[in-house]
Amino acid sequence: MVTESGVQALPPYEVGRLAGAVLDSVGSVVVGKRDSLELVLAGILAGGHVLLEDLPGLGKTLTARCFAQSLGLDFRRLQFTPDLLPADVTGSFLYDQRKGDFAFRAGPVFTNMLLADEINRTPPKTQAALLEAMQEKQVSVEGVTYRLDPPFHVLATANPIEYEGTYPLPEAQLDRFMLRVSFGYPTAEEEWDVLQRRMSRRQEESFLQPVVDARTLQAMQAALEEVTVEDSIGRYIVSLTSATREHASVLVGSSPRGSLALLLLARARAVMAGRDFVVPEDVKDVAGPALAHRITLRPEMWLRRVDPSFVVDEVLQATPAPASGALPTYATGHSTT
């Protein structure tokens, strides 16, 4: 398959090989977080944006920088602060004295990978400046629309425990993130490995050589459209998302965008494994990161400190997974090999 931009999709086995090489490269710096790194890469391959929510000092910013380097992408880091303005994100018109006219100065959002660091520290107006870019892949400034060159991905970080001086992301913006990933504390051995690597590196910064480039990444992303999703698995995805809306602990369940996220991420997991078809395990692996942040619990659940991921776990246990080898109906009349 050739995309509209003229990019030829890579075969799944080649995507799986390159994805493994990228993960090995990032894993040489970010120690002991292979499962979380796989989720981040799946989000990128699926064309989405990733929210890295975890405590300070656990490698969120480092992860974003390492992925940008390994994927050969242009990278910008934007530190969100309470005084940040929307124009600081999107850019603005400045008066050019030589030309006697206003010229547009592009903001940091004009990049391939934007790290929105501590996104919950900036006011809602500035948070909203990212919404159009994330969803429509474009920016509008004073009535003029500018397209963002593909690939474009936002990796945002947030601190889940510090609430003073922060502005929690509204549900509408949380829904724009394809998945939410946490790293957690390393084990004692992993932490000692971090120290050893720092000493052997003999400098603070680490730099990774590109494994692929932006065009190759687009070819990897295009491979997802060749991945077969059998009907029973598609209905399984819908059943999981629907069940979150009917759970007793839930005030508002996942939107249909959650079903789309599950579909795309499951396809990404399939090609990362070198397959051109989705199995139920692909869906299960991404269900928590794709759905938990789209769920609003009842107030009494918050008082009991129940986490939305608990709801997703219960839904997974209660919803029977399919076991069918049939071909998908949407592929009728087309080759599925």
XYZ file of N, CA and C in Angstrom, residues 158-247:
270
model
N 3.086 14.468 33.095
C 2.269 15.025 34.184
C 2.662 14.343 35.484
N 2.593 15.109 36.562
C 2.885 14.603 37.901
C 1.558 14.286 38.589
N 1.301 13.023 38.943
C -0.021 12.652 39.469
C -0.262 12.987 40.942
N 0.754 13.458 41.663
C 0.549 13.663 43.104
C 0.627 15.128 43.521
N 1.229 15.987 42.708
C 1.378 17.390 43.084
C 0.213 18.180 42.515
N -0.647 18.700 43.378
C -1.838 19.388 42.907
C -1.785 20.894 43.123
N -0.918 21.376 44.006
C -0.832 22.808 44.252
C -0.202 23.507 43.052
N -0.895 24.514 42.522
C -0.378 25.250 41.375
C -0.513 24.504 40.062
N -1.401 23.495 40.012
C -1.599 22.754 38.763
C -3.024 22.939 38.257
N -3.223 22.601 36.986
C -4.530 22.693 36.337
C -4.822 21.323 35.718
N -5.594 20.483 36.412
C -5.841 19.131 35.902
C -6.410 19.165 34.485
N -5.960 18.220 33.659
C -6.438 18.160 32.284
C -7.917 17.787 32.263
N -8.734 18.532 31.517
C -10.153 18.160 31.409
C -10.307 16.877 30.604
N -11.470 16.234 30.768
C -11.715 14.957 30.092
C -11.552 15.072 28.583
N -11.972 16.214 28.008
C -11.888 16.381 26.555
C -10.447 16.317 26.073
N -9.521 16.855 26.854
C -8.126 16.823 26.435
C -7.475 15.484 26.758
N -7.850 14.881 27.866
C -7.343 13.543 28.170
C -7.715 12.564 27.059
N -8.917 12.759 26.495
C -9.405 11.872 25.450
C -8.574 11.980 24.176
N -7.841 13.091 24.008
C -7.008 13.264 22.815
C -5.746 12.418 22.868
N -5.372 11.977 24.064
C -4.198 11.110 24.188
C -4.614 9.670 23.931
N -3.903 9.020 23.021
C -4.265 7.648 22.670
C -4.088 6.708 23.855
N -3.065 6.953 24.672
C -2.872 6.099 25.839
C -2.084 6.847 26.908
N -2.218 6.362 28.119
C -1.493 6.911 29.264
C -0.574 5.824 29.810
N 0.700 6.181 30.003
C 1.713 5.208 30.404
C 2.391 5.684 31.686
N 2.630 4.752 32.590
C 3.404 5.016 33.810
C 4.591 4.066 33.852
N 5.672 4.509 34.492
C 6.889 3.696 34.559
C 7.051 3.010 35.910
N 6.811 3.737 36.988
C 7.012 3.165 38.308
C 8.476 3.141 38.698
N 8.731 2.881 39.974
C 10.099 2.855 40.472
C 10.846 1.628 39.945
N 12.150 1.784 39.679
C 12.942 0.622 39.256
C 13.249 -0.274 40.437
N 13.628 -1.505 40.144
C 14.107 -2.396 41.192
C 15.506 -1.936 41.627
N 15.995 -2.503 42.725
C 17.325 -2.131 43.215
C 18.402 -2.438 42.174
N 18.280 -3.587 41.499
C 19.262 -3.952 40.475
C 19.204 -3.002 39.283
N 17.992 -2.626 38.874
C 17.837 -1.695 37.754
C 18.400 -0.322 38.105
N 18.174 0.121 39.347
C 18.685 1.422 39.767
C 20.212 1.420 39.821
N 20.802 0.300 40.257
C 22.261 0.184 40.265
C 22.799 0.173 38.833
N 22.045 -0.428 37.914
C 22.421 -0.438 36.497
C 22.447 0.990 35.952
N 21.471 1.812 36.364
C 21.441 3.223 35.952
C 22.718 3.934 36.399
N 23.123 3.704 37.649
C 24.322 4.344 38.169
C 25.572 3.872 37.426
N 25.649 2.581 37.138
C 26.810 2.053 36.428
C 26.924 2.652 35.028
N 25.797 2.749 34.345
C 25.821 3.308 32.991
C 26.222 4.778 33.011
N 25.775 5.496 34.038
C 26.168 6.902 34.157
C 27.671 7.029 34.353
N 28.248 6.165 35.163
C 29.694 6.232 35.400
C 30.487 5.850 34.155
N 30.028 4.834 33.440
C 30.746 4.406 32.239
C 30.610 5.426 31.112
N 29.505 6.197 31.111
C 29.278 7.207 30.077
C 30.186 8.421 30.272
N 30.548 8.705 31.520
C 31.450 9.803 31.891
C 30.918 11.186 31.507
N 29.627 11.290 31.309
C 28.979 12.584 31.067
C 27.501 12.444 31.381
N 26.835 13.590 31.611
C 25.431 13.553 32.017
C 24.522 13.177 30.850
N 24.726 13.833 29.719
C 23.840 13.619 28.576
C 24.187 12.324 27.855
N 23.145 11.698 27.309
C 23.340 10.521 26.460
C 22.773 10.837 25.080
N 23.428 10.344 24.053
C 22.957 10.594 22.691
C 22.852 9.271 21.957
N 21.708 9.050 21.299
C 21.477 7.822 20.553
C 21.516 8.091 19.054
N 22.163 7.216 18.319
C 22.171 7.328 16.860
C 20.800 6.922 16.310
N 20.307 7.589 15.251
C 19.005 7.228 14.676
C 18.992 5.792 14.162
N 17.946 5.069 14.471
C 17.744 3.723 13.941
C 16.972 3.803 12.632
N 15.990 4.698 12.583
C 15.211 4.959 11.375
C 15.163 6.472 11.181
N 14.458 6.926 10.126
C 14.234 8.355 9.946
C 12.738 8.604 9.847
N 12.353 9.873 9.660
C 10.928 10.232 9.684
C 10.145 9.509 8.589
N 10.735 9.381 7.394
C 10.014 8.730 6.295
C 9.860 7.233 6.560
N 10.885 6.613 7.132
C 10.775 5.191 7.473
C 9.713 4.975 8.543
N 9.628 5.896 9.513
C 8.590 5.800 10.528
C 7.212 5.859 9.887
N 7.035 6.742 8.903
C 5.747 6.815 8.202
C 5.443 5.508 7.478
N 6.469 4.882 6.913
C 6.277 3.593 6.249
C 5.899 2.513 7.250
N 6.466 2.585 8.452
C 6.105 1.648 9.518
C 4.661 1.877 9.943
N 4.277 3.152 10.070
C 2.900 3.475 10.454
C 1.904 3.023 9.397
N 2.283 3.142 8.123
C 1.382 2.737 7.042
C 1.118 1.239 7.065
N 2.048 0.467 7.627
C 1.874 -0.985 7.684
C 0.672 -1.385 8.522
N 0.250 -0.523 9.450
C -0.897 -0.852 10.307
C -2.166 -1.055 9.495
N -2.279 -0.351 8.360
C -3.492 -0.465 7.547
C -3.599 -1.819 6.859
N -2.491 -2.566 6.837
C -2.494 -3.897 6.225
C -2.789 -4.997 7.232
N -2.983 -4.622 8.505
C -3.193 -5.619 9.557
C -4.671 -6.010 9.620
N -4.922 -7.299 9.546
C -6.291 -7.817 9.541
C -6.865 -7.872 10.959
N -8.096 -7.396 11.103
C -8.813 -7.474 12.375
C -10.097 -8.261 12.143
N -10.101 -9.489 12.630
C -11.258 -10.366 12.410
C -12.476 -9.823 13.166
N -13.673 -10.089 12.664
C -14.908 -9.500 13.206
C -15.077 -9.730 14.703
N -14.800 -10.948 15.161
C -15.026 -11.250 16.580
C -14.102 -10.413 17.464
N -12.903 -10.111 16.979
C -11.989 -9.269 17.752
C -12.468 -7.822 17.738
N -12.988 -7.372 16.593
C -13.569 -6.028 16.540
C -14.729 -5.879 17.504
N -15.574 -6.906 17.571
C -16.707 -6.862 18.500
C -16.234 -6.984 19.956
N -15.154 -7.689 20.163
C -14.553 -7.792 21.497
C -14.089 -6.417 21.972
N -13.491 -5.658 21.070
C -13.065 -4.287 21.393
C -14.270 -3.431 21.786
N -15.331 -3.530 21.003
C -16.540 -2.757 21.302
C -17.151 -3.186 22.631
N -17.143 -4.483 22.894
C -17.707 -4.991 24.151
C -16.934 -4.467 25.358
N -15.613 -4.437 25.255
C -14.799 -3.931 26.359
C -15.106 -2.463 26.631
N -15.152 -1.668 25.572
C -15.409 -0.234 25.745
C -16.812 0.006 26.289
N -17.786 -0.720 25.759
C -19.165 -0.558 26.229
C -19.304 -0.954 27.690
N -18.577 -1.992 28.097
C -18.672 -2.466 29.482
C -18.178 -1.420 30.474
N -17.244 -0.546 30.060
C -16.771 0.499 30.978
C -17.876 1.508 31.274
N -18.843 1.639 30.353
C -19.933 2.608 30.559
C -21.004 2.051 31.483
N -21.016 0.736 31.654
C -22.069 0.098 32.449
C -21.569 -0.361 33.809
N -20.281 -0.171 34.082
C -19.709 -0.627 35.355
C -20.286 0.182 36.510
